[in-house]
XYZ file of C-alpha atoms in Angstrom:
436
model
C 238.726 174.502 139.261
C 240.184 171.229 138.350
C 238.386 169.661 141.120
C 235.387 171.117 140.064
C 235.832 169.504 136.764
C 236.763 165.997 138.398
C 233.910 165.895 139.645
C 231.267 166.840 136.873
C 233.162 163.784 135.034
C 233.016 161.499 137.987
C 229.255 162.170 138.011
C 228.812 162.142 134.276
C 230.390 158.902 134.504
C 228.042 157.691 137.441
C 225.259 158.444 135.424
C 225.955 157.237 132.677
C 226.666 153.713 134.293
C 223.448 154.714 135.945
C 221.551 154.846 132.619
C 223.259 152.018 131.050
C 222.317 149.900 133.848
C 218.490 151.093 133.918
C 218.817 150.373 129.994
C 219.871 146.625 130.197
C 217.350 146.329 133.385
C 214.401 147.732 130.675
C 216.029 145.811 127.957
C 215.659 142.151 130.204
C 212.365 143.691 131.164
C 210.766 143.691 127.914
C 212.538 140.628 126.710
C 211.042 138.862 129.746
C 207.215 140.102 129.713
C 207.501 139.884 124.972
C 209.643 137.071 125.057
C 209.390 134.566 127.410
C 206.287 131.900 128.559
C 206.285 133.520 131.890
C 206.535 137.147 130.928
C 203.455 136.432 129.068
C 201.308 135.151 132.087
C 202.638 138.320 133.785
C 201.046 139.980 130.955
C 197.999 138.212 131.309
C 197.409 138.732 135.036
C 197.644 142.226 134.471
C 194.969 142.669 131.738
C 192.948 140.277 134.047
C 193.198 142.768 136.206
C 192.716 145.869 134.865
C 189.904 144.487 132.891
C 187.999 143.278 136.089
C 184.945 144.559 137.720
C 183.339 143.451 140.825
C 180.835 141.263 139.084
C 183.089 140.990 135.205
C 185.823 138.706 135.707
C 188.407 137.640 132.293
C 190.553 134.471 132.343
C 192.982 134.013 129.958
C 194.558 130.294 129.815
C 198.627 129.315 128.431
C 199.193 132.282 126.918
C 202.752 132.510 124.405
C 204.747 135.264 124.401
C 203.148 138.146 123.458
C 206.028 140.599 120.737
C 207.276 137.425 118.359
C 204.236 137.988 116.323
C 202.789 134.736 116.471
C 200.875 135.086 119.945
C 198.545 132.105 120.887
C 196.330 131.447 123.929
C 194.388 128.367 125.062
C 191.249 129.916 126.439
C 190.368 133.608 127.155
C 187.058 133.207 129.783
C 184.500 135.838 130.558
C 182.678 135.298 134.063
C 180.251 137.256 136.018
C 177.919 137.037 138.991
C 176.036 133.680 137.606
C 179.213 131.883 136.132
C 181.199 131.897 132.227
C 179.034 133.091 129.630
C 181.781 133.215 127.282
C 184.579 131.345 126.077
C 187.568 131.628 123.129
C 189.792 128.475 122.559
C 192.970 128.601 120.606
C 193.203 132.136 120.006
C 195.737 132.928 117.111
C 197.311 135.744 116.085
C 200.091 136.320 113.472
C 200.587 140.329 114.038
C 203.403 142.924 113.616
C 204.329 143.955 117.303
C 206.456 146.558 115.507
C 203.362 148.998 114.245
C 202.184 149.584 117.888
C 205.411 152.385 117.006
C 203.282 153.919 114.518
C 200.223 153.697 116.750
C 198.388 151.038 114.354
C 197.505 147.121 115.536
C 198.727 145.434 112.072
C 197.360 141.947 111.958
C 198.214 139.123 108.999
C 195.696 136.855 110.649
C 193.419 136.059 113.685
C 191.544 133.088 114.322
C 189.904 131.058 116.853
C 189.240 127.509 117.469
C 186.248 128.023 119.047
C 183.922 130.936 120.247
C 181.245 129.634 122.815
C 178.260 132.559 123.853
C 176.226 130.522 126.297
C 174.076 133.666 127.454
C 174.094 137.155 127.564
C 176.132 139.052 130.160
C 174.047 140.335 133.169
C 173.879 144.135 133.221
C 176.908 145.955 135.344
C 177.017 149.517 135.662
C 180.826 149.302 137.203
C 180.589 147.365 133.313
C 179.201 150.155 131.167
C 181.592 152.519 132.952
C 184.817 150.601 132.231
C 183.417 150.298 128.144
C 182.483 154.242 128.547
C 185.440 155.532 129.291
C 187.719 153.173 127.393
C 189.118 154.091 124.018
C 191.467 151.991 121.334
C 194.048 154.787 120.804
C 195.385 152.778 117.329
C 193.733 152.141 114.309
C 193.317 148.412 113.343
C 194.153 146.355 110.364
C 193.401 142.511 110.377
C 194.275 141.378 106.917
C 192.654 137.768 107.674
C 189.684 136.656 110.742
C 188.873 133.356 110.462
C 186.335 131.702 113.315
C 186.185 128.037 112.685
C 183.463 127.304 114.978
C 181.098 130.066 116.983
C 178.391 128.534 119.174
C 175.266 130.451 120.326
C 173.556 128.818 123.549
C 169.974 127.371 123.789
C 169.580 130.254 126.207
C 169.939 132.634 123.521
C 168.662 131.023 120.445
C 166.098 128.074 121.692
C 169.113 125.769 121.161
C 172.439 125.482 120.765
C 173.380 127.018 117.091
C 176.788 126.457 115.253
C 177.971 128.581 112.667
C 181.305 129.901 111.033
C 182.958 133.185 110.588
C 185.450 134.806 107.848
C 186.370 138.369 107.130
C 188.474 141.530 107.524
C 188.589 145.022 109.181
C 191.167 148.292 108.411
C 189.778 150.696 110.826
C 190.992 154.163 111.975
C 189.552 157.213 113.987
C 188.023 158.764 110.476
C 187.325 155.741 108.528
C 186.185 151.615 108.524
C 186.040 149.070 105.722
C 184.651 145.967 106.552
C 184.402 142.250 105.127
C 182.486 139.770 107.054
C 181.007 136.428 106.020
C 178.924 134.425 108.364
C 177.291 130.492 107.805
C 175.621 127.945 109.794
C 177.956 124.991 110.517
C 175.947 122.458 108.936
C 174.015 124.351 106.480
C 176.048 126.716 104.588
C 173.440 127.885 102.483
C 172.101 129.807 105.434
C 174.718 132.931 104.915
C 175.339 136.389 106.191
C 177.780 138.560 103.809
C 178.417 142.361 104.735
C 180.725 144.545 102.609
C 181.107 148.094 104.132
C 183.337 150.948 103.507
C 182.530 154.420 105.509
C 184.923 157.152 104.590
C 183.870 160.465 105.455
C 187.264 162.290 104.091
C 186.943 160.599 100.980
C 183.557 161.334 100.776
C 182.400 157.618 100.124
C 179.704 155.387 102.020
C 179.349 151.673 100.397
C 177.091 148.965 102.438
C 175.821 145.644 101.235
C 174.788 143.569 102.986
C 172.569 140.063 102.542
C 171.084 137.366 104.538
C 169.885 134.084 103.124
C 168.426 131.553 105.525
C 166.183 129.003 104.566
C 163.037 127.581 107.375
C 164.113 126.587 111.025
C 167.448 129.080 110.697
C 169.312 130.639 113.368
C 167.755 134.242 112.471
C 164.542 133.015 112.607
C 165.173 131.325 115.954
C 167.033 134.511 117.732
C 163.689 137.025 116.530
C 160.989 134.042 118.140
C 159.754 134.324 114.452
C 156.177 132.669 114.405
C 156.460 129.225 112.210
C 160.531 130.217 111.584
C 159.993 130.918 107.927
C 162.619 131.028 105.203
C 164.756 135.038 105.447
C 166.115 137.217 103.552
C 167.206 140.501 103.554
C 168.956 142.891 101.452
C 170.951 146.401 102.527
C 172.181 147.663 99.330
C 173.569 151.486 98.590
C 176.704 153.371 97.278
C 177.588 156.652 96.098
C 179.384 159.682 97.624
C 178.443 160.402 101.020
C 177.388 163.738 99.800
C 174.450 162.464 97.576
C 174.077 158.951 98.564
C 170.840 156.675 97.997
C 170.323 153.072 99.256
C 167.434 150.224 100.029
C 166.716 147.840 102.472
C 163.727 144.891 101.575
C 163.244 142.062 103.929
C 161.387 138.524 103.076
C 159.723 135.786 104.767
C 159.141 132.627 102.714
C 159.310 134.582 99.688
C 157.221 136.988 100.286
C 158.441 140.623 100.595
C 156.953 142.436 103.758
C 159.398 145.322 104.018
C 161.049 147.988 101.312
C 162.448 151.030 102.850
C 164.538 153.587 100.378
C 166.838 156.470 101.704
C 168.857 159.117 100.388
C 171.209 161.268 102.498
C 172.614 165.021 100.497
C 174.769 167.297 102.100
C 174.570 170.626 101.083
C 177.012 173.530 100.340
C 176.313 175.237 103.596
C 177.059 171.827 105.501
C 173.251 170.829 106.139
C 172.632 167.321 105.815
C 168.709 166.255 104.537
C 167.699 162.622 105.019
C 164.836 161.315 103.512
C 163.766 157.661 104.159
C 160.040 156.700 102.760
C 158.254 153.157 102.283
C 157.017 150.229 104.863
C 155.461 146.970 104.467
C 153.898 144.635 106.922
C 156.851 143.603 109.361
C 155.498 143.572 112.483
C 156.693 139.799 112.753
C 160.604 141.045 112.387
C 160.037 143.545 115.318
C 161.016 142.002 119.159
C 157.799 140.002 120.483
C 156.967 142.302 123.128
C 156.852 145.262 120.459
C 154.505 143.477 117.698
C 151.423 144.584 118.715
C 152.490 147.805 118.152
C 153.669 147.211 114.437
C 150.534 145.031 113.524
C 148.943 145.285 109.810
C 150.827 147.687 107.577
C 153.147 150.229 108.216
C 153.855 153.395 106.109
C 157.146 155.438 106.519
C 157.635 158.945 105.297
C 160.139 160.557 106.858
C 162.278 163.889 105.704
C 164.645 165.598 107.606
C 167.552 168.103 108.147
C 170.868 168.228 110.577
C 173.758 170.034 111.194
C 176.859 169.335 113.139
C 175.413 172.434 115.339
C 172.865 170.623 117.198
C 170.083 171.345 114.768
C 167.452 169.109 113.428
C 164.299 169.936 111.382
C 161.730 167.559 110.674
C 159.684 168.884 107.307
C 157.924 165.616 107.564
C 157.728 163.090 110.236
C 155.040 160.845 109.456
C 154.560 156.858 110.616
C 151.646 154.671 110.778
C 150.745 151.375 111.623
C 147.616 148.950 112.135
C 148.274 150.090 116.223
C 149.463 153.945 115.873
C 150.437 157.013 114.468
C 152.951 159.145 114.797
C 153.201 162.531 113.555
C 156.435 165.250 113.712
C 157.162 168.455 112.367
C 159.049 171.786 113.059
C 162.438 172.873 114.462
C 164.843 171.528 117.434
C 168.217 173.653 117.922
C 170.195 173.476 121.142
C 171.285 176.739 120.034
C 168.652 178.670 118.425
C 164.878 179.067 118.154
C 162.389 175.835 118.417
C 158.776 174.824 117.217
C 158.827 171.644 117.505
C 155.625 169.771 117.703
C 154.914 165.477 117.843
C 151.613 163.684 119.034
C 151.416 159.954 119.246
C 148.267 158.243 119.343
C 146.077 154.940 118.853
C 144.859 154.071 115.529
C 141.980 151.996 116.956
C 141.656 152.290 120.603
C 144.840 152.439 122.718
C 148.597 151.484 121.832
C 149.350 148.361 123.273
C 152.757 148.875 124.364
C 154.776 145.900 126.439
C 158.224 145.299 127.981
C 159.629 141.964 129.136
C 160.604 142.347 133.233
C 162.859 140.057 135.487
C 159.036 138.926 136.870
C 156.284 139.013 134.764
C 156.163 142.638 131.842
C 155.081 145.847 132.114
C 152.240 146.700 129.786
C 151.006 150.327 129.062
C 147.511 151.612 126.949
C 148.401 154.599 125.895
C 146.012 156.202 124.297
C 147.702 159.914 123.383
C 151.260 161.508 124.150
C 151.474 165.201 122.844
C 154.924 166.934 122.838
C 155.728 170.554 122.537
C 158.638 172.640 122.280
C 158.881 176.653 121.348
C 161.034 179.356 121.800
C 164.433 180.263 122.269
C 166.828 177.386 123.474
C 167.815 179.045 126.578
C 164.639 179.314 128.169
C 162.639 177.400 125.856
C 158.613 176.174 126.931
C 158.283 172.401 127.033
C 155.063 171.329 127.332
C 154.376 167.021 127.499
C 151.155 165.540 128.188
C 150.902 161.678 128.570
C 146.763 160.347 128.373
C 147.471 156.196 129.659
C 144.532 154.509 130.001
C 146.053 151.659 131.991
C 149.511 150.514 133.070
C 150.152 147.229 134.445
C 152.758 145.797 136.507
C 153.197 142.501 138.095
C 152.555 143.689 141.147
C 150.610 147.193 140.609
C 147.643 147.783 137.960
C 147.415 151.880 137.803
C 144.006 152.800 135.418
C 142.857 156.112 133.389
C 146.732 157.497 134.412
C 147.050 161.507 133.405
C 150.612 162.774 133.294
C 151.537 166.105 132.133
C 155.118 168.010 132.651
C 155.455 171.960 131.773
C 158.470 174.518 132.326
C 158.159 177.905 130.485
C 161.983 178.298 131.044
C 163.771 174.810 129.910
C 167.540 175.286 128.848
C 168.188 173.192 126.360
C 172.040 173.262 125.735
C 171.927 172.819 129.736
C 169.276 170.526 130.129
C 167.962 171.996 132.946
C 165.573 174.389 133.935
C 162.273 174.005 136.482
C 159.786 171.913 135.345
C 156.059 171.688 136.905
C 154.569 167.324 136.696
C 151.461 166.898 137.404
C 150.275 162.974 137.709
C 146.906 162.005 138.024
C 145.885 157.942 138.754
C 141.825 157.471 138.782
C 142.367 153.584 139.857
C 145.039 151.462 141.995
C 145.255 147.799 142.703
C 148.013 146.188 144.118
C 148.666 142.045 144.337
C 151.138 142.469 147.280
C 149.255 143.141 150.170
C 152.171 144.802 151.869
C 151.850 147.664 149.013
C 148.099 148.269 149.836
C-alpha cells in the first residue's frame, strides 16, 4: 500500500513539474510572438498565410509587437495575379489586447499614413470563398479612425484622387453605430458625413447621411457623370424601427432630379410593410451601361410586406421610366401558397439593356419578360417567358430570340423541381469564323 502511495506522489510530482514546465514554455511563447520584434513577424507570416489564395497574396512590412497596445506596421500590401492594387503605410493602432478576453476588439485609435487603391481587385472565386466563410467572432469598438491621406487611382476614378478620412465604429452581432467623415485633400468643401445607428433590440434605426461636392469632384468622376456637375445628396430618417420614415433627394448643379420617401412599420403579428414612393429624372446617377434604361422620368410606387418566414407580398409593385415598365403584384412564400405575377416591358419599342465585357458589351432588346408563380410552395407552377428581339455579343449577334421555361411541380423551399426551356433563335451571325 505504501508503495502504491509513493508512487501516485512521485507521479503527481512529475506532472506537476510537467505542467509547470509546459506553463513557462507557453508563458515565453506568448511573450515572444506579443512581445518581441520577431515574435511579431512570426505573427505576420502566419496571417500572410492563412490569408493567401492562389491568385490573393497580403504583405505586411516591420511590424511591432503585436499585445503592448500600441501595434504599428510599415506597409500591409495586397497583390494578385496583375501586381499590388493596394497599399497601407504606417498603420497605427493604440488598442486594449486585454478585451480579446471578453471577446470584443477595443480600440482608442487607428490610423494610417497612407491608403493607396490603385485598381480594383480581379475577381477570385478561391477569394469569395475565403470572405464567405469567414466570420469576426468579436464585436468592435474603435473610439478614434483617422486616415490622413487615401488615394484612389486614375484607373478607378479618371485620375489619381486624394482625399481624407475621420470617424468611429462600436459594432456587435445585433447592433452598429457609425461616424464617418470623408473630404477631398485639397478641397475640403467637397465632404461626405454619415451618422448611423441600427439597433434592432432597442428598436431604433437613425441614418444621415450627406454629400456635398462642387463641379469636377471625385463622385462625379467615379459615376462617368456627363459634364461632372456640382452633387449633392441627402439620406435623412429616424424613429423607432417599428414605425420608421426617411428620404433620400439627390442634386446635380442645383437642380433636384431625385426624391424618394420610405416608411418601414412592423406590426403586432411580426409583419413588416415597406412602402417607398417618388422618382425624378436620374438616369445620369445610374452606371453608364444602365442609362438607357433609366432615361426621361422615373416614377416609383412601391408597397410591400415580409416576414422573417420567407414571405413577401407585393400589394403594389409599380416602376416606370422613359425606357420601361415594370409591374408586380401578389404573394411569394417558401412555405405557403403563391400568386405571384410580374411583366416587364418596353415603354417605346424595346429595353435597351447593356453590360460592359472583358471585350467589347453585351447588349440585349428585350422587348417583354412575363413571370408567373401559383400554387402551393412544394410543387408550385413557374411559368417565365422571355420575348428578346436581339442580343448582341462581340462575337455572336442572336435576333427575334424566344425563351420560355415551365415546371408545374417547382419546390420552392428546395429549389428544385423539373423544369421544361424551350429557346427559339430566328437569326445567327457570328464574327469568328471558327464559330460559323
Amino acid at each position: 500500500m505504501n508503495q502504491v502511495v509513493r508512487f501516485l506522489r512521485a507521479t503527481l510530482r512529475c506532472g506537476l513539474r510537467v505542467l509547470g514546465v509546459i506553463a513557462v514554455v507557453a508563458l515565453l511563447l506568448v511573450a515572444f510572438v506579443g512581445f518581441t520584434t520577431p515574435g511579431a513577424r512570426l505573427v505576420a507570416w502566419a496571417i500572410e498565410k492563412y490569408a493567401a489564395t492562389p491568385d490573393q497574396i497580403v504583405r505586411i512590412a516591420d511590424p511591432s509587437a503585436l499585445l503592448t497596445g500600441e501595434f504599428a506596421a510599415g506597409s500591409i500590401t495586397l497583390f494578385d495575379g496583375q501586381g499590388v492594387y493596394a497599399e497601407i503605410r504606417d498603420l497605427k493602432l493604440n488598442w486594449s489586447p486585454a478585451a480579446l478576453l471578453s471577446f470584443r476588439f477595443d480600440a482608442a485609435a487607428i490610423s494610417a499614413g497612407s491608403v493607396r487603391v490603385e485598381r480594383l481587385p480581379i475577381p477570385s472565386t478561391e477569394t469569395k470563398e475565403v470572405r464567405s466563410t469567414f466570420v469576426l467572432p468579436v464585436d468592435v469598438k474603435i473610439d478614434a479612425i483617422d486616415l490622413k491621406e487615401i488615394v484612389i487611382g486614375k484607373a478607378i476614378a479618371g485620375e489619381d484622387q486624394f482625399l481624407t478620412a475621420s470617424g468611429k465604429i462600436n459594432a456587435t452581432n445585433e447592433s452598429i453605430a457609425l461616424g464617418l467623415t470623408a473630404a477631398q485633400r485639397d478641397r475640403p468643401e467637397a465632404r461626405a458625413v454619415a451618422d448611423i445607428v441600427f439597433n434592432p433590440a432597442g428598436n431604433e434605426l437613425r441614418l444621415e447621411a450627406t454629400v456635398d461636392e462642387p463641379s469636377n469632384g471625385v463622385l462625379a468622376k467615379l459615376l462617368r457623370l456627363p459634364n461632372e456637375p456640382a452633387v449633392n445628396i441627402r439620406l435623412t430618417g429616424q424613429g423607432p424601427l417599428s414605425d420608421w420614415a426617411g428620404t433620400a433627394t439627390a442634386a446635380l448643379d442645383g437642380s433636384e432630379i431625385l426624391k424618394l420617401d420610405g416608411r418601414h412599420v412592423q406590426t403586432p403579428d411580426g409583419m413588416h410593410r415597406l412602402t417607398v414612393t417618388g422618382g425624378g429624372g436620374f438616369g445620369s446617377l445610374m452606371p453608364p451601361a444602365l442609362r438607357p434604361m433609366f432615361e426621361g422620368e422615373t416614377s416609383i410606387d412601391v408597397a410591400a410586406a415580409f416576414n422573417s418566414q420567407g414571405m413577401v407580398r407585393v400589394d403594389k409593385g409599380q416602376i416606370a421610366t422613359g425606357a420601361l415598365t415594370f409591374g408586380a403584384f401578389g404573394t411569394f412564400d417558401s412555405k405557403g401558397d403563391n400568386n405571384l405575377q410580374a411583366r416587364l416591358a418596353g415603354t417605346n419599342g424595346a429595353i435597351d439593356f447593356r453590360w460592359p465585357l472583358q471585350k467589347g458589351e453585351a447588349q440585349a432588346k428585350i422587348n417583354a419578360v412575363n413571370l408567373s408563380l401559383i400554387g402551393d410552395a412544394q410543387a408550385a407552377i413557374l411559368d417565365l417567358a422571355a420575348d428578346v428581339a436581339s442580343v448582341t455579343l462581340p462575337d455572336v449577334a442572336l435576333g427575334s430570340v424566344k425563351m420560355s421555361a415551365r415546371s408545374d411541380g417547382f419546390n420552392l423551399q428546395a429549389q428544385s423541381g423539373p423544369v421544361k426551356t424551350v429557346l427559339e433563335v430566328g437569326e445567327a451571325g457570328f464574327n469568328d469564323a471558327n464559330l460559323a
